[in-house]
mmCIF file of C-alpha atoms in Angstrom:
data_model
loop_
_atom_site.group_PDB
_atom_site.id
_atom_site.type_symbol
_atom_site.label_atom_id
_atom_site.label_comp_id
_atom_site.label_asym_id
_atom_site.label_seq_id
_atom_site.Cartn_x
_atom_site.Cartn_y
_atom_site.Cartn_z
ATOM 1 C CA UNK G 1 125.844 93.214 27.746
ATOM 2 C CA UNK G 2 126.925 90.897 30.520
ATOM 3 C CA UNK G 3 126.230 92.051 34.086
ATOM 4 C CA UNK G 4 129.076 92.301 36.583
ATOM 5 C CA UNK G 5 129.157 89.202 38.746
ATOM 6 C CA UNK G 6 129.291 90.926 42.099
ATOM 7 C CA UNK G 7 126.525 93.426 41.394
ATOM 8 C CA UNK G 8 122.867 92.910 42.217
ATOM 9 C CA UNK G 9 120.466 93.156 39.230
ATOM 10 C CA UNK G 10 118.520 96.069 40.696
ATOM 11 C CA UNK G 11 121.599 98.137 41.515
ATOM 12 C CA UNK G 12 123.029 97.464 38.045
ATOM 13 C CA UNK G 13 119.862 98.494 36.223
ATOM 14 C CA UNK G 14 119.465 101.769 38.114
ATOM 15 C CA UNK G 15 123.140 102.679 38.346
ATOM 16 C CA UNK G 16 123.261 104.736 35.082
ATOM 17 C CA UNK G 17 120.223 106.743 36.185
ATOM 18 C CA UNK G 18 121.751 107.374 39.623
ATOM 19 C CA UNK G 19 125.043 108.339 38.016
ATOM 20 C CA UNK G 20 123.266 110.795 35.721
ATOM 21 C CA UNK G 21 121.375 112.372 38.601
ATOM 22 C CA UNK G 22 124.483 112.809 40.710
ATOM 23 C CA UNK G 23 126.415 114.217 37.751
ATOM 24 C CA UNK G 24 123.827 116.991 37.411
ATOM 25 C CA UNK G 25 124.398 118.159 40.987
ATOM 26 C CA UNK G 26 127.224 120.751 40.988
ATOM 27 C CA UNK G 27 128.495 119.939 44.447
ATOM 28 C CA UNK G 28 128.656 116.197 43.778
ATOM 29 C CA UNK G 29 130.021 116.170 40.236
ATOM 30 C CA UNK G 30 133.553 115.322 41.305
ATOM 31 C CA UNK G 31 132.267 112.385 43.373
ATOM 32 C CA UNK G 32 130.943 110.518 40.328
ATOM 33 C CA UNK G 33 133.441 108.333 38.423
ATOM 34 C CA UNK G 34 134.984 110.087 35.436
ATOM 35 C CA UNK G 35 134.224 107.093 33.264
ATOM 36 C CA UNK G 36 130.518 107.538 32.469
ATOM 37 C CA UNK G 37 130.266 104.029 31.133
ATOM 38 C CA UNK G 38 131.154 102.467 34.486
ATOM 39 C CA UNK G 39 128.192 101.918 36.816
ATOM 40 C CA UNK G 40 127.953 103.994 39.966
ATOM 41 C CA UNK G 41 129.260 102.120 43.007
ATOM 42 C CA UNK G 42 127.195 103.359 45.935
ATOM 43 C CA UNK G 43 129.672 102.063 48.525
ATOM 44 C CA UNK G 44 132.449 104.097 46.869
ATOM 45 C CA UNK G 45 130.204 107.127 46.873
ATOM 46 C CA UNK G 46 129.556 106.627 50.595
ATOM 47 C CA UNK G 47 133.295 106.418 51.295
ATOM 48 C CA UNK G 48 133.950 109.549 49.260
ATOM 49 C CA UNK G 49 131.267 111.408 51.147
ATOM 50 C CA UNK G 50 132.610 110.192 54.474
ATOM 51 C CA UNK G 51 136.227 111.000 53.686
ATOM 52 C CA UNK G 52 135.756 114.370 52.068
ATOM 53 C CA UNK G 53 132.989 115.965 54.056
ATOM 54 C CA UNK G 54 132.719 113.816 57.210
ATOM 55 C CA UNK G 55 129.015 114.561 57.054
ATOM 56 C CA UNK G 56 127.890 110.978 57.435
ATOM 57 C CA UNK G 57 130.393 110.388 60.210
ATOM 58 C CA UNK G 58 129.100 113.422 62.058
ATOM 59 C CA UNK G 59 125.538 112.267 61.493
ATOM 60 C CA UNK G 60 126.385 108.832 62.855
ATOM 61 C CA UNK G 61 128.049 110.381 65.893
ATOM 62 C CA UNK G 62 125.014 112.607 66.454
ATOM 63 C CA UNK G 63 122.675 109.598 66.318
ATOM 64 C CA UNK G 64 124.906 107.669 68.741
ATOM 65 C CA UNK G 65 124.925 110.662 71.103
ATOM 66 C CA UNK G 66 121.143 110.971 70.865
ATOM 67 C CA UNK G 67 120.704 107.271 71.682
ATOM 68 C CA UNK G 68 123.097 107.598 74.596
ATOM 69 C CA UNK G 69 121.122 110.558 75.943
ATOM 70 C CA UNK G 70 117.906 108.579 75.493
ATOM 71 C CA UNK G 71 119.502 105.648 77.324
ATOM 72 C CA UNK G 72 120.553 107.930 80.171
ATOM 73 C CA UNK G 73 117.146 109.601 80.360
ATOM 74 C CA UNK G 74 115.233 106.316 80.375
ATOM 75 C CA UNK G 75 117.683 104.825 82.875
ATOM 76 C CA UNK G 76 117.178 107.737 85.257
ATOM 77 C CA UNK G 77 113.418 107.493 84.907
ATOM 78 C CA UNK G 78 113.300 103.731 85.404
ATOM 79 C CA UNK G 79 115.646 103.870 88.379
ATOM 80 C CA UNK G 80 112.843 105.802 90.063
ATOM 81 C CA UNK G 81 109.832 103.930 88.657
ATOM 82 C CA UNK G 82 111.219 100.398 88.945
ATOM 83 C CA UNK G 83 113.024 100.783 92.235
ATOM 84 C CA UNK G 84 112.336 97.707 94.328
ATOM 85 C CA UNK G 85 110.218 98.503 97.411
ATOM 86 C CA UNK G 86 112.233 97.083 100.291
ATOM 87 C CA UNK G 87 110.045 98.195 103.147
ATOM 88 C CA UNK G 88 106.541 99.323 103.876
ATOM 89 C CA UNK G 89 105.436 102.306 105.877
ATOM 90 C CA UNK G 90 102.701 101.653 108.387
ATOM 91 C CA UNK G 91 100.767 104.417 110.046
ATOM 92 C CA UNK G 92 102.845 105.507 113.008
ATOM 93 C CA UNK G 93 99.660 106.601 114.801
ATOM 94 C CA UNK G 94 98.574 103.000 115.029
ATOM 95 C CA UNK G 95 99.493 100.901 118.061
ATOM 96 C CA UNK G 96 103.027 99.520 117.959
ATOM 97 C CA UNK G 97 101.603 96.005 118.095
ATOM 98 C CA UNK G 98 99.821 96.528 114.764
ATOM 99 C CA UNK G 99 103.001 97.950 113.218
ATOM 100 C CA UNK G 100 104.906 94.869 114.341
ATOM 101 C CA UNK G 101 102.222 92.582 112.896
ATOM 102 C CA UNK G 102 102.383 94.446 109.595
ATOM 103 C CA UNK G 103 106.143 94.048 109.376
ATOM 104 C CA UNK G 104 105.905 90.372 110.256
ATOM 105 C CA UNK G 105 103.308 89.815 107.534
ATOM 106 C CA UNK G 106 105.433 91.710 105.027
ATOM 107 C CA UNK G 107 108.418 89.515 105.827
ATOM 108 C CA UNK G 108 106.321 86.359 105.480
ATOM 109 C CA UNK G 109 104.968 87.412 102.080
ATOM 110 C CA UNK G 110 108.478 88.227 100.919
ATOM 111 C CA UNK G 111 109.681 84.773 101.961
ATOM 112 C CA UNK G 112 106.721 83.136 100.211
ATOM 113 C CA UNK G 113 107.832 84.844 96.991
ATOM 114 C CA UNK G 114 111.467 83.778 97.429
ATOM 115 C CA UNK G 115 111.039 80.139 98.462
ATOM 116 C CA UNK G 116 110.434 77.691 95.567
ATOM 117 C CA UNK G 117 107.216 75.675 95.483
ATOM 118 C CA UNK G 118 109.219 72.459 95.589
ATOM 119 C CA UNK G 119 110.495 73.314 99.066
ATOM 120 C CA UNK G 120 108.593 71.737 101.949
ATOM 121 C CA UNK G 121 108.848 75.121 103.710
ATOM 122 C CA UNK G 122 106.748 76.843 101.036
ATOM 123 C CA UNK G 123 103.354 75.548 102.172
ATOM 124 C CA UNK G 124 104.339 76.189 105.795
ATOM 125 C CA UNK G 125 105.157 79.846 105.077
ATOM 126 C CA UNK G 126 102.076 80.396 102.938
ATOM 127 C CA UNK G 127 99.800 78.778 105.511
ATOM 128 C CA UNK G 128 101.323 80.911 108.270
ATOM 129 C CA UNK G 129 100.779 84.074 106.194
ATOM 130 C CA UNK G 130 97.145 83.135 105.557
ATOM 131 C CA UNK G 131 96.568 82.505 109.275
ATOM 132 C CA UNK G 132 97.973 85.932 110.117
ATOM 133 C CA UNK G 133 95.759 87.602 107.521
ATOM 134 C CA UNK G 134 92.655 85.738 108.729
ATOM 135 C CA UNK G 135 93.393 86.811 112.302
ATOM 136 C CA UNK G 136 93.784 90.430 111.199
ATOM 137 C CA UNK G 137 90.424 90.359 109.411
ATOM 138 C CA UNK G 138 88.689 88.904 112.473
ATOM 139 C CA UNK G 139 90.254 91.559 114.709
ATOM 140 C CA UNK G 140 89.391 94.410 112.376
ATOM 141 C CA UNK G 141 92.976 95.012 111.190
ATOM 142 C CA UNK G 142 92.224 94.705 107.505
ATOM 143 C CA UNK G 143 94.295 97.798 106.748
ATOM 144 C CA UNK G 144 97.428 95.924 107.837
ATOM 145 C CA UNK G 145 96.624 93.197 105.316
ATOM 146 C CA UNK G 146 95.938 95.684 102.540
ATOM 147 C CA UNK G 147 99.236 97.484 103.065
ATOM 148 C CA UNK G 148 101.365 94.330 103.175
ATOM 149 C CA UNK G 149 99.516 92.634 100.299
ATOM 150 C CA UNK G 150 99.684 95.767 98.148
ATOM 151 C CA UNK G 151 103.443 95.895 98.604
ATOM 152 C CA UNK G 152 103.815 92.190 97.784
ATOM 153 C CA UNK G 153 101.633 92.579 94.687
ATOM 154 C CA UNK G 154 103.685 95.512 93.356
ATOM 155 C CA UNK G 155 106.960 93.772 94.154
ATOM 156 C CA UNK G 156 105.917 90.611 92.294
ATOM 157 C CA UNK G 157 104.929 92.574 89.178
ATOM 158 C CA UNK G 158 108.287 94.362 89.380
ATOM 159 C CA UNK G 159 110.224 91.106 89.465
ATOM 160 C CA UNK G 160 108.359 89.648 86.513
ATOM 161 C CA UNK G 161 108.626 92.831 84.468
ATOM 162 C CA UNK G 162 112.379 93.100 84.953
ATOM 163 C CA UNK G 163 112.825 89.421 84.093
ATOM 164 C CA UNK G 164 110.769 89.725 80.903
ATOM 165 C CA UNK G 165 112.597 92.916 79.946
ATOM 166 C CA UNK G 166 115.940 91.165 80.308
ATOM 167 C CA UNK G 167 114.721 88.347 78.112
ATOM 168 C CA UNK G 168 114.137 90.901 75.400
ATOM 169 C CA UNK G 169 110.822 89.343 74.440
ATOM 170 C CA UNK G 170 109.459 92.536 72.968
ATOM 171 C CA UNK G 171 111.956 92.283 70.092
ATOM 172 C CA UNK G 172 109.917 89.340 68.777
ATOM 173 C CA UNK G 173 106.868 91.557 68.452
ATOM 174 C CA UNK G 174 108.534 94.689 67.103
ATOM 175 C CA UNK G 175 109.388 94.651 63.430
ATOM 176 C CA UNK G 176 110.769 98.077 62.530
ATOM 177 C CA UNK G 177 114.429 98.975 62.847
ATOM 178 C CA UNK G 178 113.677 102.049 64.948
ATOM 179 C CA UNK G 179 111.448 100.048 67.295
ATOM 180 C CA UNK G 180 114.152 97.411 67.743
ATOM 181 C CA UNK G 181 116.698 100.114 68.602
ATOM 182 C CA UNK G 182 114.330 101.620 71.170
ATOM 183 C CA UNK G 183 113.659 98.139 72.591
ATOM 184 C CA UNK G 184 117.386 97.488 73.037
ATOM 185 C CA UNK G 185 117.866 100.867 74.685
ATOM 186 C CA UNK G 186 114.956 100.151 77.007
ATOM 187 C CA UNK G 187 116.300 96.720 77.963
ATOM 188 C CA UNK G 188 119.692 98.156 78.833
ATOM 189 C CA UNK G 189 118.028 100.929 80.798
ATOM 190 C CA UNK G 190 116.023 98.401 82.825
ATOM 191 C CA UNK G 191 119.180 96.455 83.662
ATOM 192 C CA UNK G 192 120.922 99.690 84.596
ATOM 193 C CA UNK G 193 118.014 100.699 86.811
ATOM 194 C CA UNK G 194 118.006 97.311 88.544
ATOM 195 C CA UNK G 195 121.756 97.301 89.101
ATOM 196 C CA UNK G 196 121.779 100.921 90.280
ATOM 197 C CA UNK G 197 119.589 99.997 93.259
ATOM 198 C CA UNK G 198 121.531 96.810 93.937
ATOM 199 C CA UNK G 199 118.616 94.565 93.133
ATOM 200 C CA UNK G 200 119.093 91.104 91.680
ATOM 201 C CA UNK G 201 115.381 90.342 91.767
ATOM 202 C CA UNK G 202 113.735 89.503 88.499
ATOM 203 C CA UNK G 203 116.955 88.584 86.735
ATOM 204 C CA UNK G 204 117.576 85.092 85.385
ATOM 205 C CA UNK G 205 114.167 83.804 86.453
ATOM 206 C CA UNK G 206 113.476 80.300 85.188
ATOM 207 C CA UNK G 207 110.160 79.576 83.470
ATOM 208 C CA UNK G 208 109.061 77.643 86.539
ATOM 209 C CA UNK G 209 109.929 80.540 88.865
ATOM 210 C CA UNK G 210 108.105 83.027 86.647
ATOM 211 C CA UNK G 211 104.990 80.821 86.590
ATOM 212 C CA UNK G 212 105.167 80.510 90.359
ATOM 213 C CA UNK G 213 105.294 84.292 90.818
ATOM 214 C CA UNK G 214 102.408 84.765 88.372
ATOM 215 C CA UNK G 215 100.343 82.204 90.293
ATOM 216 C CA UNK G 216 101.078 84.149 93.473
ATOM 217 C CA UNK G 217 99.776 87.313 91.793
ATOM 218 C CA UNK G 218 96.386 85.604 91.542
ATOM 219 C CA UNK G 219 96.613 84.498 95.166
ATOM 220 C CA UNK G 220 97.544 88.013 96.300
ATOM 221 C CA UNK G 221 94.680 89.476 94.240
ATOM 222 C CA UNK G 222 92.180 87.176 95.935
ATOM 223 C CA UNK G 223 93.558 88.005 99.363
ATOM 224 C CA UNK G 224 93.305 91.714 98.605
ATOM 225 C CA UNK G 225 89.675 91.174 97.576
ATOM 226 C CA UNK G 226 89.010 89.375 100.873
ATOM 227 C CA UNK G 227 90.198 92.367 102.904
ATOM 228 C CA UNK G 228 88.622 95.059 100.737
ATOM 229 C CA UNK G 229 91.797 96.126 98.955
ATOM 230 C CA UNK G 230 91.218 94.802 95.443
ATOM 231 C CA UNK G 231 91.048 98.369 94.053
ATOM 232 C CA UNK G 232 94.769 98.620 94.809
ATOM 233 C CA UNK G 233 95.426 95.561 92.664
ATOM 234 C CA UNK G 234 93.172 96.823 89.841
ATOM 235 C CA UNK G 235 94.948 100.175 89.778
ATOM 236 C CA UNK G 236 98.426 98.615 89.822
ATOM 237 C CA UNK G 237 97.541 95.983 87.217
ATOM 238 C CA UNK G 238 96.002 98.523 84.876
ATOM 239 C CA UNK G 239 99.044 100.778 85.208
ATOM 240 C CA UNK G 240 101.436 97.974 84.225
ATOM 241 C CA UNK G 241 101.145 98.714 80.504
ATOM 242 C CA UNK G 242 104.768 97.851 79.731
ATOM 243 C CA UNK G 243 104.535 94.531 81.540
ATOM 244 C CA UNK G 244 101.310 93.814 79.627
ATOM 245 C CA UNK G 245 103.147 94.454 76.357
ATOM 246 C CA UNK G 246 105.968 92.125 77.383
ATOM 247 C CA UNK G 247 103.407 89.483 78.351
ATOM 248 C CA UNK G 248 102.278 89.194 74.715
ATOM 249 C CA UNK G 249 105.476 87.318 73.904
ATOM 250 C CA UNK G 250 106.075 85.623 77.252
ATOM 251 C CA UNK G 251 106.188 81.854 77.715
ATOM 252 C CA UNK G 252 102.724 80.300 77.147
ATOM 253 C CA UNK G 253 102.420 78.892 80.662
ATOM 254 C CA UNK G 254 103.280 82.274 82.142
ATOM 255 C CA UNK G 255 100.667 83.864 79.889
ATOM 256 C CA UNK G 256 98.028 81.460 81.207
ATOM 257 C CA UNK G 257 98.484 82.708 84.764
ATOM 258 C CA UNK G 258 98.506 86.327 83.653
ATOM 259 C CA UNK G 259 95.217 85.753 81.828
ATOM 260 C CA UNK G 260 93.706 84.316 85.030
ATOM 261 C CA UNK G 261 94.870 87.356 87.008
ATOM 262 C CA UNK G 262 93.452 89.688 84.358
ATOM 263 C CA UNK G 263 90.070 87.922 84.286
ATOM 264 C CA UNK G 264 89.798 88.085 88.069
ATOM 265 C CA UNK G 265 90.689 91.780 88.212
ATOM 266 C CA UNK G 266 88.484 92.712 85.233
ATOM 267 C CA UNK G 267 85.497 91.363 87.136
ATOM 268 C CA UNK G 268 86.353 93.519 90.145
ATOM 269 C CA UNK G 269 87.159 96.563 88.015
ATOM 270 C CA UNK G 270 83.577 96.429 86.717
ATOM 271 C CA UNK G 271 82.234 96.931 90.232
ATOM 272 C CA UNK G 272 81.803 100.672 90.672
ATOM 273 C CA UNK G 273 82.859 102.249 93.935
ATOM 274 C CA UNK G 274 80.320 104.915 94.864
ATOM 275 C CA UNK G 275 82.897 106.728 96.985
ATOM 276 C CA UNK G 276 85.001 107.556 93.912
ATOM 277 C CA UNK G 277 84.257 109.933 91.101
ATOM 278 C CA UNK G 278 83.072 108.373 87.853
ATOM 279 C CA UNK G 279 85.999 109.943 86.016
ATOM 280 C CA UNK G 280 88.443 108.134 88.303
ATOM 281 C CA UNK G 281 86.616 104.851 87.761
ATOM 282 C CA UNK G 282 86.645 105.361 83.996
ATOM 283 C CA UNK G 283 90.384 105.953 84.165
ATOM 284 C CA UNK G 284 90.968 102.656 85.977
ATOM 285 C CA UNK G 285 88.796 100.711 83.560
ATOM 286 C CA UNK G 286 90.394 102.343 80.536
ATOM 287 C CA UNK G 287 93.873 101.422 81.754
ATOM 288 C CA UNK G 288 92.807 97.836 82.386
ATOM 289 C CA UNK G 289 91.292 97.500 78.928
ATOM 290 C CA UNK G 290 94.127 99.130 77.012
ATOM 291 C CA UNK G 291 96.789 97.182 78.912
ATOM 292 C CA UNK G 292 95.367 93.667 79.172
ATOM 293 C CA UNK G 293 92.684 93.226 76.509
ATOM 294 C CA UNK G 294 95.355 92.245 73.923
ATOM 295 C CA UNK G 295 96.543 89.383 76.153
ATOM 296 C CA UNK G 296 92.987 88.067 76.507
ATOM 297 C CA UNK G 297 92.737 87.936 72.719
ATOM 298 C CA UNK G 298 96.013 86.073 72.270
ATOM 299 C CA UNK G 299 96.496 83.739 75.229
ATOM 300 C CA UNK G 300 93.143 82.331 76.319
ATOM 301 C CA UNK G 301 93.406 78.886 74.705
ATOM 302 C CA UNK G 302 96.139 77.529 76.969
ATOM 303 C CA UNK G 303 98.757 74.885 76.235
ATOM 304 C CA UNK G 304 96.856 71.829 77.519
ATOM 305 C CA UNK G 305 93.356 73.047 78.357
ATOM 306 C CA UNK G 306 91.618 76.402 77.892
ATOM 307 C CA UNK G 307 92.653 78.958 80.499
ATOM 308 C CA UNK G 308 89.089 80.219 80.831
ATOM 309 C CA UNK G 309 86.037 77.960 80.874
ATOM 310 C CA UNK G 310 83.110 78.486 78.512
ATOM 311 C CA UNK G 311 80.972 79.881 81.323
ATOM 312 C CA UNK G 312 83.733 82.271 82.394
ATOM 313 C CA UNK G 313 84.233 83.357 78.797
ATOM 314 C CA UNK G 314 80.574 84.273 78.441
ATOM 315 C CA UNK G 315 80.630 86.126 81.771
ATOM 316 C CA UNK G 316 83.788 88.006 80.833
ATOM 317 C CA UNK G 317 82.391 89.084 77.474
ATOM 318 C CA UNK G 318 79.407 90.563 79.316
ATOM 319 C CA UNK G 319 81.722 92.331 81.763
ATOM 320 C CA UNK G 320 83.858 93.754 78.969
ATOM 321 C CA UNK G 321 80.835 94.907 76.961
ATOM 322 C CA UNK G 322 79.402 96.696 80.003
ATOM 323 C CA UNK G 323 82.736 98.324 80.837
ATOM 324 C CA UNK G 324 83.162 99.578 77.285
ATOM 325 C CA UNK G 325 79.526 100.632 76.977
ATOM 326 C CA UNK G 326 79.825 102.913 80.015
ATOM 327 C CA UNK G 327 82.603 104.949 78.372
ATOM 328 C CA UNK G 328 82.226 107.927 76.057
ATOM 329 C CA UNK G 329 82.177 107.331 72.321
ATOM 330 C CA UNK G 330 85.827 108.293 71.738
ATOM 331 C CA UNK G 331 87.151 105.964 74.430
ATOM 332 C CA UNK G 332 84.974 103.173 73.059
ATOM 333 C CA UNK G 333 86.506 103.690 69.627
ATOM 334 C CA UNK G 334 90.041 103.490 71.031
ATOM 335 C CA UNK G 335 89.373 100.300 73.003
ATOM 336 C CA UNK G 336 87.458 98.568 70.211
ATOM 337 C CA UNK G 337 90.114 99.434 67.625
ATOM 338 C CA UNK G 338 92.703 97.807 69.883
ATOM 339 C CA UNK G 339 90.467 94.764 70.369
ATOM 340 C CA UNK G 340 89.787 94.381 66.650
ATOM 341 C CA UNK G 341 93.482 94.466 65.774
ATOM 342 C CA UNK G 342 94.517 91.771 68.263
ATOM 343 C CA UNK G 343 91.351 89.698 67.794
ATOM 344 C CA UNK G 344 91.930 89.428 64.034
ATOM 345 C CA UNK G 345 95.715 89.033 64.385
ATOM 346 C CA UNK G 346 95.424 85.813 66.378
ATOM 347 C CA UNK G 347 93.997 82.966 64.245
ATOM 348 C CA UNK G 348 94.050 80.462 67.119
ATOM 349 C CA UNK G 349 91.601 82.310 69.360
ATOM 350 C CA UNK G 350 88.064 83.630 68.894
ATOM 351 C CA UNK G 351 87.684 85.181 72.348
ATOM 352 C CA UNK G 352 86.663 87.647 73.592
ATOM 353 C CA UNK G 353 84.108 88.138 70.839
ATOM 354 C CA UNK G 354 82.999 91.773 71.073
ATOM 355 C CA UNK G 355 81.368 92.020 67.656
ATOM 356 C CA UNK G 356 78.009 93.027 69.129
ATOM 357 C CA UNK G 357 79.702 95.741 71.172
ATOM 358 C CA UNK G 358 81.563 96.946 68.084
ATOM 359 C CA UNK G 359 78.378 97.027 66.012
ATOM 360 C CA UNK G 360 76.567 98.976 68.738
ATOM 361 C CA UNK G 361 79.383 101.533 68.904
ATOM 362 C CA UNK G 362 79.437 101.882 65.119
ATOM 363 C CA UNK G 363 75.678 102.454 64.930
ATOM 364 C CA UNK G 364 75.853 105.036 67.701
ATOM 365 C CA UNK G 365 78.770 106.822 66.034
ATOM 366 C CA UNK G 366 76.908 106.899 62.725
ATOM 367 C CA UNK G 367 73.860 108.495 64.338
ATOM 368 C CA UNK G 368 76.089 111.198 65.824
ATOM 369 C CA UNK G 369 77.602 111.915 62.406
ATOM 370 C CA UNK G 370 74.153 112.103 60.788
ATOM 371 C CA UNK G 371 72.998 114.576 63.415
ATOM 372 C CA UNK G 372 75.969 116.789 62.617
#
């Protein structure tokens, strides 16, 4: 028997079976064609269902309403979380001179972020900001530096995150239909959140501008370390899990700078602060690992030269192994499972190699199971 021309082979071969099944259902008997010899047309069945019962139409409307509610909920949340920090609050108990210095430094750092590197004013502004910070350190006003630098660091991450969200880069990583729908809803919510606070920052950033901001993140991190405020950068960087996810599909040159920032902050995250509880330290380290370990696995080679030197790679592997080894067995499993997935998913990179750490965790876990 010759197959209909406009029918796919699979649909044709299973149509009699589908027709038989539907004919056995009392409520759907009248929806099946009277001519049993004709194959079941699923599109006609869909139209019949839609016209007669409106069930699918109602279901579609319910899904659309649910997505709209999700959009509204995420938009409201992000309008709070991603609101651009326009000003910084300095301790009013401090002398007014220090408050004025803090505001001046904040303005300078904001201008450094806005002015392109190609401008001859860029080096002037950055040099002036560095002179102010050096003077503050010498005069014992490191807190002023930490406050202004912390604001600039958060603001720069915000701009990059919004720009990457608008680019929709996460859709390249997500494969499922549901994940793509959620990604689109999230992107629209981010744009809504940005527009609701009247902020144009982060939108339509060129690759060069994004690289420049990422390079400034490294500069700000180093300045925070100089004035004893690197913990602020570690906490903020580790909490930027969504930005870290977007970074996996960012432009390669942008990724290179983000890897450099991550390496620098991982080294400082390893340094334990005795004034904080161990649980708080573990939380910071866990966030850093879960957020940025995937990027280390995928973007360490660089476009022209390796982002991280061989010596730095060896040092970083030691740092990562020590950080993971200090955690409880369940947290180690979570981190190492994440590492293994991204390490094996990227054929162009063999770093960081945590096989020894993985083997140690596995042996320890096996001993625990044997004891049980």
